[in-house]
Amino acid sequence: MINKRYNREETPFEHYYYGRYGFEKLKQEVSYEGYIKCKLVHEANNSLIIPDLLFIKSEDGLKWIQPLCFLANQLMKYDQVISCNLFIDISCGNTVRIVFRNDGFVKSLYDGSQLFQCQIIGLLNLSDYATGSAYLKNDIPYVELYHHTKHEFKKKILSSMEFKVSEWNIQGNKRLKNVAYLYMTPLNAIKKHGDLIQIAMSSTGKITLITDKLELPRFHDSEWLRDNENEISTITVYRENTKDRSESIQLFVEASTLFPQHINRHYFNETGFYYEICRPFIHRIAVGNSEEKIGFFERTISHNKELIVSPSYIIIGNCLTKKGIEAPYNEEETDQIFKIENTKVNILEFWFDQSNRDHYSGKIIKQNRFK
């Protein structure tokens, strides 16, 4: 069975998540109204608009879609109208084209992102591929997410109406010094080993990553791994089993309080590349220390935003190297970063008004530190 919501095929024994993107051909082009939450980021010699989340208006209300991959943005200016095109891969091999303009600007959000009205051009019944439900309150988007835990912990959480946070990093192998997380996911249940991998956990405590110099065969053995060890990285992650994640708590979360998802830059030839969201089914809310608690009321996270940590950078891993594919997990060690442009000015207008300037060097960032 194909699960359109979660980008996977399901059998009684396993959930197989698609590792390829954009392989479905568009048979019938349909246009939908919606919103895009996006950020403007900078490298030393490059700027890019990153899609955080998509929102589609449907008969059942607002739905949100998790971007999986995207191409570099295309901008066009005619008189005072600036139009942006983005091609984004979503669940089950489908691609959508997003068109938004400077006059569709809705709001600047807490995390440096901005919300725009947009057109979403894609396949028929696109809302079937939505990741979850959503709503807008005062033009701020809220998205449906889940926290998975044990039965006894769920009872305590619902009774206290607050979450303890974790000082462990995304791999679960280092303790953080200056930030702690509440981990959430759009996955409504953790039932199979494949689900654990999606949230950077594993029953073996290991996850294997490969560089773009290597093509993963459908079947491989220990000899193949040994012959290609220079292009393969095996990283340590939190060892877990599905029994310890048997209970779920459904909540709505203000999207601008979510910690930014890191990115991999993949190369399919010498000049062509695309961007992939690293672990797209992991979402985090960050606070300043592990003694904090994150409260909720009527199934909505209600934490004081002044205590939320919203970083000024996103890691961008170069997938041609082992160091690059490990970068989104080694948050304290990498220099492969995008710096976020946190401006109240419409980012499409900022792009043209502030062109050909260095927006990277002067921006000071505070990276995660580890014990």
Short mmCIF file of N, CA and C in Angstrom, two decimals, residues 19-20 207-218 220-221 224-235 264-267 274 276 279 317-329:
data_model
loop_
_atom_site.label_atom_id
_atom_site.label_comp_id
_atom_site.label_asym_id
_atom_site.label_seq_id
_atom_site.Cartn_x
_atom_site.Cartn_y
_atom_site.Cartn_z
N GLY A 19 13.46 7.06 -1.41
CA GLY A 19 14.71 7.81 -1.38
C GLY A 19 14.95 8.60 -2.65
N ARG A 20 14.09 8.37 -3.66
CA ARG A 20 14.15 9.14 -4.91
C ARG A 20 13.02 10.16 -4.90
N ILE A 207 23.13 4.55 11.51
CA ILE A 207 22.53 4.94 10.23
C ILE A 207 23.66 5.10 9.22
N THR A 208 23.47 4.59 8.02
CA THR A 208 24.48 4.68 6.98
C THR A 208 24.14 5.79 5.99
N LEU A 209 25.13 6.63 5.68
CA LEU A 209 24.99 7.71 4.70
C LEU A 209 26.00 7.49 3.59
N ILE A 210 25.65 7.86 2.35
CA ILE A 210 26.60 7.73 1.25
C ILE A 210 26.71 9.07 0.52
N THR A 211 27.88 9.33 -0.07
CA THR A 211 28.10 10.56 -0.82
C THR A 211 27.49 10.44 -2.21
N ASP A 212 27.44 11.57 -2.92
CA ASP A 212 26.88 11.58 -4.28
C ASP A 212 27.82 10.94 -5.31
N LYS A 213 29.02 10.59 -4.90
CA LYS A 213 29.93 9.92 -5.82
C LYS A 213 29.59 8.44 -5.97
N LEU A 214 28.65 7.98 -5.16
CA LEU A 214 28.32 6.56 -5.11
C LEU A 214 26.83 6.38 -5.35
N GLU A 215 26.47 5.40 -6.17
CA GLU A 215 25.06 5.08 -6.39
C GLU A 215 24.73 3.81 -5.62
N LEU A 216 23.74 3.90 -4.75
CA LEU A 216 23.39 2.77 -3.91
C LEU A 216 22.64 1.72 -4.73
N PRO A 217 23.18 0.50 -4.82
CA PRO A 217 22.46 -0.55 -5.55
C PRO A 217 21.24 -1.01 -4.76
N ARG A 218 20.33 -1.65 -5.46
CA ARG A 218 19.12 -2.13 -4.79
C ARG A 218 19.45 -3.15 -3.71
N HIS A 220 22.83 -4.84 -1.59
CA HIS A 220 24.25 -4.72 -1.33
C HIS A 220 24.62 -5.56 -0.10
N ASP A 221 25.89 -5.95 -0.04
CA ASP A 221 26.35 -6.78 1.06
C ASP A 221 27.55 -6.14 1.73
N TRP A 224 30.42 -5.08 -0.63
CA TRP A 224 30.19 -3.82 -1.35
C TRP A 224 30.47 -2.63 -0.43
N LEU A 225 30.04 -2.72 0.81
CA LEU A 225 30.29 -1.65 1.78
C LEU A 225 31.78 -1.47 2.01
N ARG A 226 32.50 -2.56 2.11
CA ARG A 226 33.94 -2.49 2.34
C ARG A 226 34.67 -1.89 1.14
N ASP A 227 34.26 -2.28 -0.07
CA ASP A 227 34.91 -1.77 -1.29
C ASP A 227 34.68 -0.28 -1.48
N ASN A 228 33.61 0.26 -0.89
CA ASN A 228 33.27 1.67 -1.11
C ASN A 228 33.32 2.48 0.18
N GLU A 229 34.14 2.05 1.13
CA GLU A 229 34.14 2.69 2.45
C GLU A 229 34.55 4.15 2.42
N ASN A 230 35.30 4.57 1.39
CA ASN A 230 35.72 5.97 1.31
C ASN A 230 34.56 6.91 1.02
N GLU A 231 33.44 6.38 0.53
CA GLU A 231 32.28 7.19 0.21
C GLU A 231 31.09 6.88 1.12
N ILE A 232 31.32 6.14 2.17
CA ILE A 232 30.24 5.73 3.07
C ILE A 232 30.57 6.17 4.49
N SER A 233 29.59 6.73 5.16
CA SER A 233 29.75 7.13 6.56
C SER A 233 28.66 6.45 7.38
N THR A 234 29.07 5.77 8.44
CA THR A 234 28.12 5.16 9.37
C THR A 234 28.15 5.97 10.65
N ILE A 235 27.03 6.62 10.96
CA ILE A 235 26.98 7.50 12.13
C ILE A 235 26.19 6.84 13.25
N ASN A 264 20.82 19.21 2.71
CA ASN A 264 21.91 18.60 1.94
C ASN A 264 21.89 19.16 0.52
N ARG A 265 23.07 19.46 0.01
CA ARG A 265 23.17 19.88 -1.40
C ARG A 265 23.70 18.69 -2.20
N HIS A 266 22.87 18.18 -3.10
CA HIS A 266 23.22 17.02 -3.91
C HIS A 266 23.61 17.45 -5.32
N TYR A 267 24.53 16.70 -5.90
CA TYR A 267 25.02 16.98 -7.25
C TYR A 267 24.66 15.81 -8.17
N TYR A 274 20.70 19.96 -6.56
CA TYR A 274 19.42 20.24 -5.93
C TYR A 274 19.60 20.15 -4.42
N GLU A 276 18.10 18.99 -0.63
CA GLU A 276 17.23 18.03 0.05
C GLU A 276 17.13 18.40 1.53
N ARG A 279 16.38 14.81 7.04
CA ARG A 279 15.42 14.27 8.01
C ARG A 279 14.15 15.13 8.08
N GLY A 317 24.91 20.76 3.96
CA GLY A 317 25.92 19.73 3.79
C GLY A 317 26.25 19.46 2.34
N ASN A 318 27.53 19.51 1.99
CA ASN A 318 28.00 19.20 0.64
C ASN A 318 28.10 17.68 0.49
N CYS A 319 27.21 17.11 -0.32
CA CYS A 319 27.09 15.65 -0.37
C CYS A 319 28.11 14.98 -1.28
N LEU A 320 29.12 15.72 -1.72
CA LEU A 320 30.22 15.11 -2.45
C LEU A 320 31.27 14.53 -1.51
N THR A 321 31.20 14.89 -0.23
CA THR A 321 32.22 14.44 0.72
C THR A 321 31.58 13.81 1.95
N LYS A 322 32.34 12.96 2.64
CA LYS A 322 31.86 12.35 3.87
C LYS A 322 31.63 13.41 4.95
N LYS A 323 32.53 14.37 5.01
CA LYS A 323 32.36 15.46 5.98
C LYS A 323 31.07 16.22 5.70
N GLY A 324 30.74 16.38 4.42
CA GLY A 324 29.53 17.11 4.05
C GLY A 324 28.25 16.37 4.41
N ILE A 325 28.21 15.06 4.17
CA ILE A 325 26.97 14.32 4.48
C ILE A 325 26.77 14.19 5.99
N GLU A 326 27.86 14.33 6.75
CA GLU A 326 27.75 14.28 8.20
C GLU A 326 27.43 15.65 8.81
N ALA A 327 27.59 16.72 8.03
CA ALA A 327 27.48 18.09 8.56
C ALA A 327 26.16 18.38 9.26
N PRO A 328 24.98 18.00 8.72
CA PRO A 328 23.74 18.33 9.42
C PRO A 328 23.60 17.67 10.78
N TYR A 329 24.39 16.63 11.03
CA TYR A 329 24.34 15.96 12.33
C TYR A 329 25.39 16.52 13.28
#
